[in-house]
mmCIF file of C-alpha atoms in Angstrom:
data_model
loop_
_atom_site.group_PDB
_atom_site.id
_atom_site.type_symbol
_atom_site.label_atom_id
_atom_site.label_comp_id
_atom_site.label_asym_id
_atom_site.label_seq_id
_atom_site.Cartn_x
_atom_site.Cartn_y
_atom_site.Cartn_z
ATOM 1 C CA GLY Q 21 -19.770 -34.029 -7.034
ATOM 2 C CA LYS Q 22 -20.509 -33.113 -10.610
ATOM 3 C CA GLU Q 23 -17.020 -33.573 -12.122
ATOM 4 C CA GLY Q 24 -16.636 -37.137 -10.849
ATOM 5 C CA TYR Q 25 -20.087 -38.161 -12.030
ATOM 6 C CA THR Q 26 -19.577 -36.529 -15.449
ATOM 7 C CA TYR Q 27 -16.288 -38.392 -15.870
ATOM 8 C CA VAL Q 28 -17.786 -41.755 -14.842
ATOM 9 C CA ALA Q 29 -20.906 -41.306 -17.007
ATOM 10 C CA GLY Q 30 -18.670 -40.472 -19.986
ATOM 11 C CA ARG Q 31 -16.552 -43.599 -19.479
ATOM 12 C CA ALA Q 32 -19.735 -45.689 -19.036
ATOM 13 C CA ALA Q 33 -21.103 -44.349 -22.341
ATOM 14 C CA GLU Q 34 -17.802 -45.249 -24.039
ATOM 15 C CA LEU Q 35 -18.064 -48.817 -22.691
ATOM 16 C CA ILE Q 36 -21.603 -49.144 -24.055
ATOM 17 C CA ASN Q 37 -20.754 -47.569 -27.431
ATOM 18 C CA SER Q 38 -17.699 -49.758 -27.919
ATOM 19 C CA GLY Q 39 -19.712 -52.901 -27.098
ATOM 20 C CA ILE Q 40 -17.602 -53.760 -24.032
ATOM 21 C CA CYS Q 41 -20.620 -53.502 -21.714
ATOM 22 C CA SER Q 42 -24.329 -53.555 -22.286
ATOM 23 C CA GLU Q 43 -26.632 -50.812 -21.047
ATOM 24 C CA GLU Q 44 -28.118 -53.328 -18.575
ATOM 25 C CA GLU Q 45 -24.651 -54.106 -17.159
ATOM 26 C CA ILE Q 46 -23.904 -50.414 -16.679
ATOM 27 C CA LYS Q 47 -27.306 -49.892 -14.993
ATOM 28 C CA SER Q 48 -26.445 -52.677 -12.509
ATOM 29 C CA VAL Q 49 -23.453 -50.664 -11.243
ATOM 30 C CA ASP Q 50 -23.824 -47.856 -8.714
ATOM 31 C CA LEU Q 51 -22.189 -45.050 -10.709
ATOM 32 C CA ARG Q 52 -22.477 -42.754 -7.679
ATOM 33 C CA LYS Q 53 -20.050 -44.956 -5.702
ATOM 34 C CA ILE Q 54 -17.610 -44.870 -8.586
ATOM 35 C CA ALA Q 55 -18.132 -41.113 -8.989
ATOM 36 C CA ALA Q 56 -17.400 -40.669 -5.261
ATOM 37 C CA PHE Q 57 -13.935 -42.115 -5.929
ATOM 38 C CA PHE Q 58 -13.288 -39.541 -8.673
ATOM 39 C CA ASP Q 59 -14.423 -36.718 -6.393
ATOM 40 C CA THR Q 60 -11.556 -37.431 -3.965
ATOM 41 C CA ASP Q 61 -8.150 -35.776 -4.312
ATOM 42 C CA ILE Q 62 -6.626 -39.037 -5.546
ATOM 43 C CA GLY Q 63 -9.549 -39.641 -7.887
ATOM 44 C CA LYS Q 64 -9.070 -36.200 -9.429
ATOM 45 C CA ARG Q 65 -5.380 -37.025 -9.876
ATOM 46 C CA CYS Q 66 -6.497 -40.225 -11.681
ATOM 47 C CA ILE Q 67 -8.636 -38.137 -14.050
ATOM 48 C CA ASP Q 68 -5.643 -35.881 -14.764
ATOM 49 C CA ALA Q 69 -3.430 -38.943 -15.346
ATOM 50 C CA SER Q 70 -6.051 -40.455 -17.668
ATOM 51 C CA ARG Q 71 -6.198 -37.261 -19.717
ATOM 52 C CA ALA Q 72 -2.365 -37.250 -19.888
ATOM 53 C CA GLY Q 73 -2.288 -40.923 -20.972
ATOM 54 C CA VAL Q 74 -0.412 -42.107 -17.861
ATOM 55 C CA LEU Q 75 -3.196 -43.986 -16.027
ATOM 56 C CA TYR Q 76 -2.895 -47.787 -16.085
ATOM 57 C CA LYS Q 77 -5.645 -50.205 -15.040
ATOM 58 C CA GLU Q 78 -5.692 -53.960 -14.421
ATOM 59 C CA GLN Q 79 -2.030 -54.458 -15.320
ATOM 60 C CA PRO Q 80 -0.874 -58.068 -14.973
ATOM 61 C CA PHE Q 81 2.693 -58.527 -13.812
ATOM 62 C CA GLU Q 82 5.210 -61.236 -13.071
ATOM 63 C CA SER Q 83 8.238 -60.366 -10.999
ATOM 64 C CA LYS Q 84 10.978 -62.115 -9.062
ATOM 65 C CA ILE Q 85 11.553 -60.758 -5.606
ATOM 66 C CA SER Q 86 13.829 -61.886 -2.817
ATOM 67 C CA ILE Q 87 12.229 -62.972 0.435
ATOM 68 C CA SER Q 88 14.637 -64.035 3.195
ATOM 69 C CA GLY Q 89 17.327 -64.677 0.591
ATOM 70 C CA GLU Q 90 15.073 -66.833 -1.607
ATOM 71 C CA ASP Q 91 13.966 -65.736 -5.080
ATOM 72 C CA VAL Q 92 10.188 -65.942 -5.335
ATOM 73 C CA LEU Q 93 8.089 -65.457 -8.479
ATOM 74 C CA VAL Q 94 5.163 -63.144 -7.779
ATOM 75 C CA GLN Q 95 2.248 -62.882 -10.204
ATOM 76 C CA GLY Q 96 -0.704 -60.587 -9.863
ATOM 77 C CA VAL Q 97 -2.813 -57.840 -11.343
ATOM 78 C CA ILE Q 98 -2.360 -54.249 -10.213
ATOM 79 C CA ASP Q 99 -5.809 -52.633 -10.178
ATOM 80 C CA CYS Q 100 -4.651 -49.106 -10.918
ATOM 81 C CA PHE Q 101 -1.551 -46.951 -10.964
ATOM 82 C CA PHE Q 102 -0.611 -43.655 -12.492
ATOM 83 C CA ARG Q 103 2.503 -41.603 -13.069
ATOM 84 C CA GLU Q 104 3.004 -38.128 -11.689
ATOM 85 C CA ASP Q 105 6.280 -36.615 -12.864
ATOM 86 C CA ASP Q 106 8.809 -39.450 -12.349
ATOM 87 C CA LYS Q 107 6.921 -41.172 -9.538
ATOM 88 C CA TYR Q 108 3.988 -43.589 -9.337
ATOM 89 C CA VAL Q 109 0.839 -43.834 -7.255
ATOM 90 C CA LEU Q 110 -0.585 -47.342 -6.721
ATOM 91 C CA ILE Q 111 -4.234 -48.094 -5.865
ATOM 92 C CA ASP Q 112 -5.720 -51.483 -5.014
ATOM 93 C CA TYR Q 113 -9.536 -51.660 -4.868
ATOM 94 C CA LYS Q 114 -11.418 -53.633 -2.231
ATOM 95 C CA ASN Q 115 -15.121 -54.220 -1.626
ATOM 96 C CA SER Q 116 -14.644 -55.163 2.024
ATOM 97 C CA TYR Q 117 -17.556 -54.326 4.313
ATOM 98 C CA ILE Q 118 -16.848 -52.665 7.655
ATOM 99 C CA ASP Q 119 -19.206 -52.743 10.610
ATOM 100 C CA PRO Q 120 -19.995 -49.038 11.251
ATOM 101 C CA GLU Q 121 -19.937 -49.636 15.023
ATOM 102 C CA HIS Q 122 -16.334 -50.910 14.833
ATOM 103 C CA LYS Q 123 -15.064 -48.801 11.948
ATOM 104 C CA GLU Q 124 -11.531 -48.036 13.217
ATOM 105 C CA GLU Q 125 -10.997 -51.689 14.125
ATOM 106 C CA GLY Q 126 -12.284 -52.753 10.697
ATOM 107 C CA LEU Q 127 -10.024 -50.319 8.835
ATOM 108 C CA ASN Q 128 -7.007 -51.560 10.810
ATOM 109 C CA ARG Q 129 -7.917 -55.196 10.080
ATOM 110 C CA ILE Q 130 -8.178 -54.496 6.339
ATOM 111 C CA LYS Q 131 -4.868 -52.616 6.378
ATOM 112 C CA GLU Q 132 -3.213 -55.556 8.177
ATOM 113 C CA THR Q 133 -4.762 -58.100 5.833
ATOM 114 C CA TYR Q 134 -3.707 -56.433 2.589
ATOM 115 C CA SER Q 135 -0.539 -54.482 3.422
ATOM 116 C CA THR Q 136 1.798 -57.345 2.388
ATOM 117 C CA GLN Q 137 -0.004 -57.693 -0.965
ATOM 118 C CA VAL Q 138 0.250 -53.948 -1.611
ATOM 119 C CA GLU Q 139 3.948 -53.947 -0.657
ATOM 120 C CA LEU Q 140 4.594 -56.782 -3.130
ATOM 121 C CA TYR Q 141 2.719 -54.903 -5.856
ATOM 122 C CA ARG Q 142 4.681 -51.792 -4.992
ATOM 123 C CA GLU Q 143 8.037 -53.586 -5.297
ATOM 124 C CA ALA Q 144 6.992 -55.249 -8.559
ATOM 125 C CA LEU Q 145 5.823 -51.938 -10.033
ATOM 126 C CA GLN Q 146 9.111 -50.257 -9.096
ATOM 127 C CA MET Q 147 11.079 -53.071 -10.745
ATOM 128 C CA ILE Q 148 8.927 -53.089 -13.895
ATOM 129 C CA LYS Q 149 8.635 -49.329 -14.397
ATOM 130 C CA GLY Q 150 11.950 -48.313 -12.865
ATOM 131 C CA GLY Q 151 10.407 -45.388 -11.006
ATOM 132 C CA GLU Q 152 9.663 -44.918 -7.349
ATOM 133 C CA VAL Q 153 6.172 -45.678 -6.035
ATOM 134 C CA GLU Q 154 5.698 -42.642 -3.851
ATOM 135 C CA GLU Q 155 2.188 -43.457 -2.607
ATOM 136 C CA SER Q 156 0.157 -46.645 -2.299
ATOM 137 C CA TYR Q 157 -3.437 -47.047 -1.160
ATOM 138 C CA LEU Q 158 -6.281 -49.445 -0.655
ATOM 139 C CA TYR Q 159 -9.579 -47.923 -1.758
ATOM 140 C CA LEU Q 160 -12.706 -49.321 -0.108
ATOM 141 C CA PHE Q 161 -15.664 -48.790 -2.445
ATOM 142 C CA SER Q 162 -18.120 -49.818 0.264
ATOM 143 C CA GLU Q 163 -16.814 -47.061 2.553
ATOM 144 C CA GLY Q 164 -15.632 -44.527 -0.008
ATOM 145 C CA GLU Q 165 -12.320 -44.366 1.851
ATOM 146 C CA PHE Q 166 -8.616 -44.692 1.163
ATOM 147 C CA ILE Q 167 -6.209 -46.497 3.450
ATOM 148 C CA GLU Q 168 -2.600 -45.470 2.905
ATOM 149 C CA ILE Q 169 -0.134 -48.366 2.929
#
């Protein structure tokens, strides 16, 4: 859609103008796949959060959590989260390929593989920010699909 592409093209221009990325680097990225993300309901909510200053990307964290009574230090980087009212929405990006002939099976495998990671990120985010993570998702760029965790 037009809104998603306009948003992505604007951010890409900012990256070039600020010297963070070169024009060649931006041309090597499929902006349509990124725009497809921003044309989803969640993507549009990200745009709103960005405009409100409550969208956070690539946030490193370190958190102690208890697993079976043992304190464990968890370190990671949360790809994206945003605040809506007093709650948070967490998104972890993946580039996993799914065989189109076994799509449902592939989506289930990816959900199984990454659900523990997303749950850990969710717990860490709740501890760090003190608000509830109401929704958490994996977003598959290759498929243009969200998997709710």
